[in-house]
Coordinates of C-alpha atoms and ligand atoms in Angstrom, one line a residue:
X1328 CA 162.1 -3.1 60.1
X1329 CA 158.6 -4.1 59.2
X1330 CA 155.4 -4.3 61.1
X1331 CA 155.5 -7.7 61.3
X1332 CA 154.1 -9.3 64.6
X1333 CA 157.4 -10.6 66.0
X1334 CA 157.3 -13.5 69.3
X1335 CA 158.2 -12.8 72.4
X1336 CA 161.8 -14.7 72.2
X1337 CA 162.5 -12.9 68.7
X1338 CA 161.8 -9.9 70.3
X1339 CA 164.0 -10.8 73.4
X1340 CA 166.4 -11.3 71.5
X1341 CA 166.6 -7.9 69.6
X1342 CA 166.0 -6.2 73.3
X1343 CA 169.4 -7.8 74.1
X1344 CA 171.0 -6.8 71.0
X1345 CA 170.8 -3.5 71.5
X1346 CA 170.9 -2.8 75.1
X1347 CA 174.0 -4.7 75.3
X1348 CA 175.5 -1.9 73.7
X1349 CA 175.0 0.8 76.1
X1350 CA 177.9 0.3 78.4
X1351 CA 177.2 1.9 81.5
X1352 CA 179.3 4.1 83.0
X1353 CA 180.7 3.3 86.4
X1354 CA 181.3 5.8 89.5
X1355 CA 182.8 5.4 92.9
X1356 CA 180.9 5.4 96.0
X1357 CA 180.4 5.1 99.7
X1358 CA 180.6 1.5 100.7
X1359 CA 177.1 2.3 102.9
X1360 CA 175.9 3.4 99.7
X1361 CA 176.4 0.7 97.9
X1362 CA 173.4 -1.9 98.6
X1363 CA 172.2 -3.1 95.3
X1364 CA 174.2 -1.2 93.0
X1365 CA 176.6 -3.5 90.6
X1366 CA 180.3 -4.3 91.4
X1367 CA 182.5 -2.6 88.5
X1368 CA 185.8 -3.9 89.9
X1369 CA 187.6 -7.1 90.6
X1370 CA 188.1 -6.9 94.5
X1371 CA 191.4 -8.0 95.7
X1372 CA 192.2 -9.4 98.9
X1373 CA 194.7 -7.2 100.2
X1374 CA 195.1 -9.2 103.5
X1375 CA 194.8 -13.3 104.4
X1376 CA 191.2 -13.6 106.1
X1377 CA 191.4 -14.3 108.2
X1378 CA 194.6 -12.7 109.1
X1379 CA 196.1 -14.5 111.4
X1380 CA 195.7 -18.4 113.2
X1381 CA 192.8 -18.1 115.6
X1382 CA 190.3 -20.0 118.0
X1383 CA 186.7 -20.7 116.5
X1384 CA 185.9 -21.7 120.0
X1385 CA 185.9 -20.4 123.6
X1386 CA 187.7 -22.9 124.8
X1387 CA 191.7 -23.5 126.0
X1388 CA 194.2 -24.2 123.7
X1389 CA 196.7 -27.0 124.2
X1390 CA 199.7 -28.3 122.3
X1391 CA 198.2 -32.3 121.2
X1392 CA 199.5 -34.9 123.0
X1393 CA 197.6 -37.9 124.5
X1394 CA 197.4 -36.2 128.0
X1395 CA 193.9 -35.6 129.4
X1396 CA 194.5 -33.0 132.3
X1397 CA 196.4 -29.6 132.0
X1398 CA 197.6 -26.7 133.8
X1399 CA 196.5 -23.2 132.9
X1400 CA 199.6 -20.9 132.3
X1401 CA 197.3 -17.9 131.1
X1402 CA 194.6 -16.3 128.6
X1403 CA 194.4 -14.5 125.6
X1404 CA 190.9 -12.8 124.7
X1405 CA 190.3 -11.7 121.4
X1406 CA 192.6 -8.4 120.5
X1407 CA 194.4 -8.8 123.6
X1408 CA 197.4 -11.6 122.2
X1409 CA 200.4 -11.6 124.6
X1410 CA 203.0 -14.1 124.1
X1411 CA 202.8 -17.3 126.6
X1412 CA 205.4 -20.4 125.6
X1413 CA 203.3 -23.6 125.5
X1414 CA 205.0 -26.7 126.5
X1415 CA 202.9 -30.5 126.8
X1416 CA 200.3 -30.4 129.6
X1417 CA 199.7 -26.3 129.4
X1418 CA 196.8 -24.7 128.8
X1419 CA 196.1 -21.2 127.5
X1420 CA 192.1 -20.0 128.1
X1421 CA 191.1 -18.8 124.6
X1422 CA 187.9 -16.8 123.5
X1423 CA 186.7 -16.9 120.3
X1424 CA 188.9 -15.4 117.5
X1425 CA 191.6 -15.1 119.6
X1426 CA 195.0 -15.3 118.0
X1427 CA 196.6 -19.1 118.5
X1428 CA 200.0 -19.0 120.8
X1429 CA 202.3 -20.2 118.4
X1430 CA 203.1 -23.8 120.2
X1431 CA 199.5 -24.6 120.0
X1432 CA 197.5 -26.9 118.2
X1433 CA 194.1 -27.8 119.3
X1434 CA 191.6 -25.8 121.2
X1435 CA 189.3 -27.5 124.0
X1436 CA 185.8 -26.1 124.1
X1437 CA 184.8 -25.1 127.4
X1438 CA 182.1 -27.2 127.5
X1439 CA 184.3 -30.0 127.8
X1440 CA 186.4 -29.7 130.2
X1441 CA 186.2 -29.1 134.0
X1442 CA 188.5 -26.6 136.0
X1443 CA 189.9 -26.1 139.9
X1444 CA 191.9 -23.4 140.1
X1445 CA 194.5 -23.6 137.6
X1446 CA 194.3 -27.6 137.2
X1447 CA 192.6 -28.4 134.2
X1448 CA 190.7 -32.1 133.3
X1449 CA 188.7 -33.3 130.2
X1450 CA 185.1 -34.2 131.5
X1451 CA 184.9 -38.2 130.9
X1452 CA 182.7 -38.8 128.0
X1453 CA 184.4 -35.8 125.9
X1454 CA 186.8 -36.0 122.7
X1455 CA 188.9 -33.8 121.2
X1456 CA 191.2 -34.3 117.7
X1457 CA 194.3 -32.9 116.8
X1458 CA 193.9 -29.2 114.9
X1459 CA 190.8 -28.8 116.4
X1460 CA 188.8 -25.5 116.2
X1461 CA 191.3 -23.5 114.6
X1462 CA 190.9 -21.3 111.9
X1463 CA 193.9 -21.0 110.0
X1464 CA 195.2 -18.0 108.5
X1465 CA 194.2 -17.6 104.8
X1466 CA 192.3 -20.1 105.0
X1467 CA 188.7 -18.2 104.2
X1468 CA 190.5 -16.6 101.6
X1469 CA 194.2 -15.9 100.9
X1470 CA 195.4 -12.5 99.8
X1471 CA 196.0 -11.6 96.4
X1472 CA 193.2 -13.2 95.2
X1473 CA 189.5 -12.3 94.1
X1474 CA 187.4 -11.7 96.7
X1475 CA 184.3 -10.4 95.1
X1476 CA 184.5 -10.3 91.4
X1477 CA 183.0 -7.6 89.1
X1478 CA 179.0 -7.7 88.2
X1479 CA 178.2 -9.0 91.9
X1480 CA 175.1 -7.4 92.8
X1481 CA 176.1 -5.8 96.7
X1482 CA 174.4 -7.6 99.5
X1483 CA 175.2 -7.0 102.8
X1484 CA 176.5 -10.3 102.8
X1485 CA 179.0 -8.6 99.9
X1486 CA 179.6 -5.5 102.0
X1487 CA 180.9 -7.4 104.8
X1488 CA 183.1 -9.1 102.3
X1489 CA 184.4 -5.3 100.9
X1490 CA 184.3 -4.1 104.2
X1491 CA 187.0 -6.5 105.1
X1492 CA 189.0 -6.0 102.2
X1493 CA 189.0 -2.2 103.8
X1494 CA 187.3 -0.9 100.5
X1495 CA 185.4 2.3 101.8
X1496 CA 184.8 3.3 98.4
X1497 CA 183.6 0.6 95.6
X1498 CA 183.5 0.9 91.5
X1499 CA 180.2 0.3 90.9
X1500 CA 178.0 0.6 87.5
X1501 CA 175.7 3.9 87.5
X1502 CA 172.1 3.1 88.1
X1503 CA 170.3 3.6 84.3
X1504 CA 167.5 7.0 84.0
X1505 CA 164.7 5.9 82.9
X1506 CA 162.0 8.6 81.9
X1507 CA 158.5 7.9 81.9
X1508 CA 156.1 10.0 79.9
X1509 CA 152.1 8.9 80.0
X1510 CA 149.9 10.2 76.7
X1511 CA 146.5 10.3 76.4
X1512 CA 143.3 12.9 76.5
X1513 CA 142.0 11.1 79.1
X1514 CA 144.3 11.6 82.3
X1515 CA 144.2 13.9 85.3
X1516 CA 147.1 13.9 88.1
X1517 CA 146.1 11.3 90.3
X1518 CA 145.5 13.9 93.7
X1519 CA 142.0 14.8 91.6
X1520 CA 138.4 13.4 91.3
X1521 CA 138.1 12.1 87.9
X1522 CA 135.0 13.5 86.2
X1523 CA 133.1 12.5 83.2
X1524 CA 135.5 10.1 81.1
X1525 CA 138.7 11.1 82.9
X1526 CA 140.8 8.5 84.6
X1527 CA 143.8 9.4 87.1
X1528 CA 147.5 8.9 85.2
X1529 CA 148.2 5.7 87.5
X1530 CA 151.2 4.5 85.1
X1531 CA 153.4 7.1 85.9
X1532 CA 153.5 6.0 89.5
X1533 CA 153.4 1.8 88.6
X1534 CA 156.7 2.5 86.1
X1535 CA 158.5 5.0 88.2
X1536 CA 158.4 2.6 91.3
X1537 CA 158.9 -0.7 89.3
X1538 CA 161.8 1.2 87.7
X1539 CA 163.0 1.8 91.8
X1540 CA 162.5 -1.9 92.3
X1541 CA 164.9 -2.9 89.9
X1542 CA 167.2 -0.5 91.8
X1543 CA 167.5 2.3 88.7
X1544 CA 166.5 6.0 88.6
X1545 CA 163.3 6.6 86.9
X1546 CA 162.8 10.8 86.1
X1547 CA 159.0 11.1 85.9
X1548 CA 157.8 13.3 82.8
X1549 CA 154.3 13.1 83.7
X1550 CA 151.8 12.8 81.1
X1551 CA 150.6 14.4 77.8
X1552 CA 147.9 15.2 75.9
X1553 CA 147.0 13.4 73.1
X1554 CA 148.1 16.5 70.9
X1555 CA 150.8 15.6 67.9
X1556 CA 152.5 19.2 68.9
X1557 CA 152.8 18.0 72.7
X1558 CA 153.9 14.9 72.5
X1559 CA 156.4 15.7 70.0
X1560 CA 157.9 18.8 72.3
X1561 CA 157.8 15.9 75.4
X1562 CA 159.9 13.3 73.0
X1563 CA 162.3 16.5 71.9
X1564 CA 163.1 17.5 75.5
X1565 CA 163.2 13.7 76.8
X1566 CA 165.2 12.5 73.7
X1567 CA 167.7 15.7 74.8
X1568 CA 168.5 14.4 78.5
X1569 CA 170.6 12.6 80.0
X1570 CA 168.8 9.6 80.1
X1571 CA 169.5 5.9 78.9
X1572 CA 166.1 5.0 78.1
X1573 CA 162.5 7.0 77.6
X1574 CA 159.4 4.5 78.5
X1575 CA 156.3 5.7 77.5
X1576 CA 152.5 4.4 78.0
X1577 CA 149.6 5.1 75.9
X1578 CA 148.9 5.8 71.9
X1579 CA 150.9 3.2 70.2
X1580 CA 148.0 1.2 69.6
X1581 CA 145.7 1.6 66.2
X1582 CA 143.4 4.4 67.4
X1583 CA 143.0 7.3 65.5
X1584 CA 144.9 9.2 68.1
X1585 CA 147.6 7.0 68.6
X1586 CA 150.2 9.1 67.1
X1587 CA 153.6 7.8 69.3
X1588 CA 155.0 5.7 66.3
X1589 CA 154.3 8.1 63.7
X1590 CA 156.8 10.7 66.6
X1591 CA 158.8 8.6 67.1
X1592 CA 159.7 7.7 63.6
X1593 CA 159.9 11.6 63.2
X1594 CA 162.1 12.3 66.2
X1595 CA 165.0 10.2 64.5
X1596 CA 164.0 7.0 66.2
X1597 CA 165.0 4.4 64.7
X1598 CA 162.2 1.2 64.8
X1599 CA 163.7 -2.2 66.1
X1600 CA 159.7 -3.6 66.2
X1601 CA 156.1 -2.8 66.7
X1602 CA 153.8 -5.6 68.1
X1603 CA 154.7 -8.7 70.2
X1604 CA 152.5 -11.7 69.6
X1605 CA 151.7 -11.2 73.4
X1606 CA 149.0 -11.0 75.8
X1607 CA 148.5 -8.8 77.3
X1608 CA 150.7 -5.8 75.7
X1609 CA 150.5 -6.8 72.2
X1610 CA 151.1 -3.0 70.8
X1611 CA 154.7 -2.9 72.4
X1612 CA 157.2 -0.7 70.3
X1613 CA 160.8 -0.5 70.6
X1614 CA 163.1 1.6 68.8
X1615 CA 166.7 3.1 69.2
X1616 CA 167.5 6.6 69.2
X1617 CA 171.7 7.6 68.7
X1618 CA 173.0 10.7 70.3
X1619 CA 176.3 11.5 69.9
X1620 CA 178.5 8.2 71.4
X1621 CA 175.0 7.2 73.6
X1622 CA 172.0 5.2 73.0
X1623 CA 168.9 5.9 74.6
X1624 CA 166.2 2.8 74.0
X1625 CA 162.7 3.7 73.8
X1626 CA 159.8 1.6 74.7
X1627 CA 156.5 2.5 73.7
X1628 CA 154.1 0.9 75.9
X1629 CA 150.3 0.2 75.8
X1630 CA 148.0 2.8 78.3
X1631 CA 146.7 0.2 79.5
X1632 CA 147.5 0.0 83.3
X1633 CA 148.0 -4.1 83.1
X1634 CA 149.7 -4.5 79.7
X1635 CA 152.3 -1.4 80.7
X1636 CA 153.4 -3.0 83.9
X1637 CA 153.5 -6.0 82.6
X1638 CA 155.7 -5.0 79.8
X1639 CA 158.0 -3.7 82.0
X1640 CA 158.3 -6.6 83.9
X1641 CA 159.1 -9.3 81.0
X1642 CA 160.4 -6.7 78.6
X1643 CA 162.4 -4.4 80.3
X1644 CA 163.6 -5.8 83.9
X1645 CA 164.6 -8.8 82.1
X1646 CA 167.0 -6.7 79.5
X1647 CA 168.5 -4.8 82.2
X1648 CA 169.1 -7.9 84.2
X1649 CA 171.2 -9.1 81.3
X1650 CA 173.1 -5.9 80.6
X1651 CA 174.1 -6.2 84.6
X1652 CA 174.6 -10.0 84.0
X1653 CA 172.3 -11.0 86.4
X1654 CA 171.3 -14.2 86.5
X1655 CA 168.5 -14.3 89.7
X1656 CA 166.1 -17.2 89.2
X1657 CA 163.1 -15.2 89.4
X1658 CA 160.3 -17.9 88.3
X1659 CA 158.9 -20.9 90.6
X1660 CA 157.2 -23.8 88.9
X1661 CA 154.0 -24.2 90.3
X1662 CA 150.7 -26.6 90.1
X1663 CA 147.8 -25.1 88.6
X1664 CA 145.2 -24.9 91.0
X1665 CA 142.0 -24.8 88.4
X1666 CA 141.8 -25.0 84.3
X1667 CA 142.8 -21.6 82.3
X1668 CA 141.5 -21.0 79.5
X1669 CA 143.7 -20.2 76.4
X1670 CA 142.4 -20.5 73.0
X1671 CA 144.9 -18.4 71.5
X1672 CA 148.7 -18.9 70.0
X1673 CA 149.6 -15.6 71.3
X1674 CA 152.4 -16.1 74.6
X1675 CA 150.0 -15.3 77.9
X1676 CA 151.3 -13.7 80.9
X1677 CA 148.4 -13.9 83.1
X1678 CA 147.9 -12.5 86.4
X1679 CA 148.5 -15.3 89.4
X1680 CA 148.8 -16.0 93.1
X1681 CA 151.2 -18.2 93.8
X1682 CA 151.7 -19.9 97.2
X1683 CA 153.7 -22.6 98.9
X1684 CA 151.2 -25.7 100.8
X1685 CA 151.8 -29.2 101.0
X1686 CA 155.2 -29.4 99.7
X1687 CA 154.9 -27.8 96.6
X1688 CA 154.3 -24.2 94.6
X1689 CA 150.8 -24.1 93.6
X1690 CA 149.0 -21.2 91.8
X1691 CA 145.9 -19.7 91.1
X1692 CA 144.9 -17.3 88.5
X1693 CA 141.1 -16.6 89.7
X1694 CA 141.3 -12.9 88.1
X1695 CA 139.1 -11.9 84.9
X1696 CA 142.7 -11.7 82.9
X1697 CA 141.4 -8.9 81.7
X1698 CA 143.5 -6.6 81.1
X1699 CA 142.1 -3.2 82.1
X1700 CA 141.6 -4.8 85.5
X1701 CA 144.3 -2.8 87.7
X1702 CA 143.2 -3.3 90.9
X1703 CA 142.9 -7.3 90.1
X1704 CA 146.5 -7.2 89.0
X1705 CA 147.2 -5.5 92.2
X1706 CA 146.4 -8.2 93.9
X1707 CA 148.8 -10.5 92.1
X1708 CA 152.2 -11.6 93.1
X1709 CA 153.0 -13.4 89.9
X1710 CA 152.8 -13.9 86.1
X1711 CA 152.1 -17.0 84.4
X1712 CA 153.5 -18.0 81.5
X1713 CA 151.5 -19.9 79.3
X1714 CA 153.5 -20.5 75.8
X1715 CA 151.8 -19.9 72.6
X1716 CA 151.5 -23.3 71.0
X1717 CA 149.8 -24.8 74.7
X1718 CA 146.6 -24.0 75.0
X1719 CA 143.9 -24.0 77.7
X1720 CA 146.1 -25.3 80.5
X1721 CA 144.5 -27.8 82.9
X1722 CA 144.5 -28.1 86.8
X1723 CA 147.1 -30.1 88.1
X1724 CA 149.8 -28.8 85.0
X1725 CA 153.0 -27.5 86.4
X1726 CA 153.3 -23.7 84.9
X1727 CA 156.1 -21.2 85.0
X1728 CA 155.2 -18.6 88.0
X1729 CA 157.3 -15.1 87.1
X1730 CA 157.7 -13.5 90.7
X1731 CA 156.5 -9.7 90.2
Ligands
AMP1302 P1 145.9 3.5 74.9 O1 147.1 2.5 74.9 O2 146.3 4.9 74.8 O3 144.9 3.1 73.9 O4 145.2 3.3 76.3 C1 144.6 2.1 76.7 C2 143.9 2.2 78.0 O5 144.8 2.6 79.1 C3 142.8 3.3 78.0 O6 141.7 2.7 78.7 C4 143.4 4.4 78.8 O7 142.4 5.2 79.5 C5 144.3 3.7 79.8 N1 145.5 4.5 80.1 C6 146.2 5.2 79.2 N2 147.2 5.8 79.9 C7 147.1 5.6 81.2 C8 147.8 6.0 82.3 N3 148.9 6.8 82.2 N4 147.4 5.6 83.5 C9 146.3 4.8 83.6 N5 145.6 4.4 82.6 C10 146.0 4.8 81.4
MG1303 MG1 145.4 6.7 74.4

């Protein structure tokens, strides 16, 4: 693969084409453990849901006929069934999910009816219908078939679904390691005062915890010195883990001590591309590197603090999103609140604030844009994507809003 500047689709593209390969492996766990991992099974019903004919109401359940007052032979509370024989003009007091006695049809809210003793009388202005408020058996789902179906991301709206299949253990797809290793001569652990021209290794922290927010493992490597004899030891040792992709920031750019590429290439990675017609994160590489039967992908991202975590966000979240088949809408179309200013063909992803008023999205992108500007980016809560062939958007223009 050449040097060519690729787009950002082409380069997509070739993301996708190769992580699709790694097949993840899949483990068993704890149901309470299981919130936002990925279903790796088809999940069978193994009971009607619900299981039986019951009351959605407290209320009394009759057998339909046109009477209008009844006589109350009993109760049933939910759990607590006991057989009673309905006939016309009985009435059985029902709670909510209570199992239907099998002569009865229709239950009577109790908000609708009046009692004295054991005589029971429809108030005057209320209605009732044949069949109503009963759930039927099966009816939310029958058993035998699918009640949650592989590559379901687990909610807790999903666990209550498993949880009444009696699954205590689900298949679910391992979360992904993802090492992150920061270069350059210029970085101190972050608990330190920089001096002189030393800056604290922020992008160790940013990747490890936007690798947490996508719900996969990040091993921290810390960072290296911009040292050929260093760096290549940190590529060896990551390159031997167990991992299933190595992120790192910093010297993949044109500098004279931007050696990552030349490692790379050396350490038996195989370049996919170098340099997305992009901004910010332009020097993006991405290369391959084959182990045995695994893959481990390798993103070489810019230093800078901006251009890394944005990288990561329409690079790599993206890619693992498709490998999981997940399909989240994760963009809002909003209103430009001012004019931007794009004189470029490059695809922008600029820093935004997007907010709901009046009825619509609306955004604003006050920041410099620049892209060594963490602590502006900080204060973003979106990305704006500005395609390469538009160019200074106006106010008033509806833009794509990427949620970060
Ligand atoms: P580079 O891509 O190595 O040319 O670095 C670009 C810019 O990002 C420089 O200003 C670096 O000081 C800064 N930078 C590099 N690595 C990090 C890091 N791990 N954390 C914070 N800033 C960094
Ligand atoms: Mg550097």
């Amino acid at each position: 693969m050449s040097n060519k500047l690729i787009s950002y689709d082409n380069a997509m593209e070739i993301i996708k084409g190769e992580i699709k390969r790694l097949s993840p492996r899949t483990e068993e766990i704890d149901l309470l453990n299981s919130l936002n991992y990925i279903l790796a099974e088809d999940v069978i019903a193994d009971i009607d849901m619900p299981p039986f004919d019951n009351s959605a109401m407290d209320g009394y359940a009759i057998k339909f006929s046109d009477k209008k007052n009844w006589e109350i032979i009993g109760e049933i509370s939910a759990g607590n069934y006991s057989s009673l024989t309905l006939s016309e003009g009985d009435a059985v007091l029902i709670t909510t999910g209570s199992k239907i006695p099998p002569e009865a049809d229709t239950v009577i809210p109790i908000e609708d009816v009046e009692t004295s003793g054991n005589a029971l009388v429809l108030k005057p202005n209320a209605h009732f219908k044949k069949g109503m408020n009963i759930r039927t058996k099966g009816n939310d789902l029958e058993k035998g078939k699918i009640t949650v179906s592989s590559f379901t991301k687990i909610g807790p709206n999903v666990i209550a679904a498993l949880a009444s299949c009696g699954k205590i253990k689900v298949k679910v797809y391992n979360k992904l390691k993802i090492a992150v290793l920061s270069t350059g001569d210029e970085l101190i652990p972050v608990n330190q005062i920089p001096h002189d021209d030393k800056i604290r290794a922020s992008n160790n922290y940013s990747l490890s915890a936007a690798i947490t927010g996508i719900n996969h493992l990040p091993v921290n490597l810390g960072f290296a010195k911009d040292d050929k004899e260093i760096i290549r030891r940190k590529i060896k040792d990551a390159l031997e883990m167990d991992i299933d992709m190595l992120i790192t920031t910093g010297g993949v750019s044109v500098g004279k001590y931007d050696y990552l590429l030349e490692l790379f290439d050396e350490a038996g990675i195989e370049k996919k591309f170098w340099r997305v017609n992009i901004k910010p994160g332009k020097p993006i590489y991405f290369g391959v590197y084959k182990k045995d039967k695994k893959k481990i992908l390798v993103f070489g991202l810019p230093g800078n603090p901006v251009s890394s975590l944005v990288n990561f966000y329409i690079f790599i979240k993206p890619a693992v999103d498709y490998l999981y088949h997940q399909n989240e809408i994760n963009f809002h179309t909003a209103i430009l609140q001012h004019d931007l200013k794009k004189t470029d063909t490059k695809r922008h992803f600029s820093r935004g604030i997007i907010f709901y008023e009046e009825d619509e999205w609306r955004v604003k992108a006050e920041f410099s844009q620049s892209s060594g500007n963490l602590i502006e980016m900080s204060r973003a809560n979106c990305l704006i994507e500005i395609e390469e062939n538009k160019i200074n958007p106006l106010k008033g223009e509806k833009v794509k809003c990427i949620m970060i």
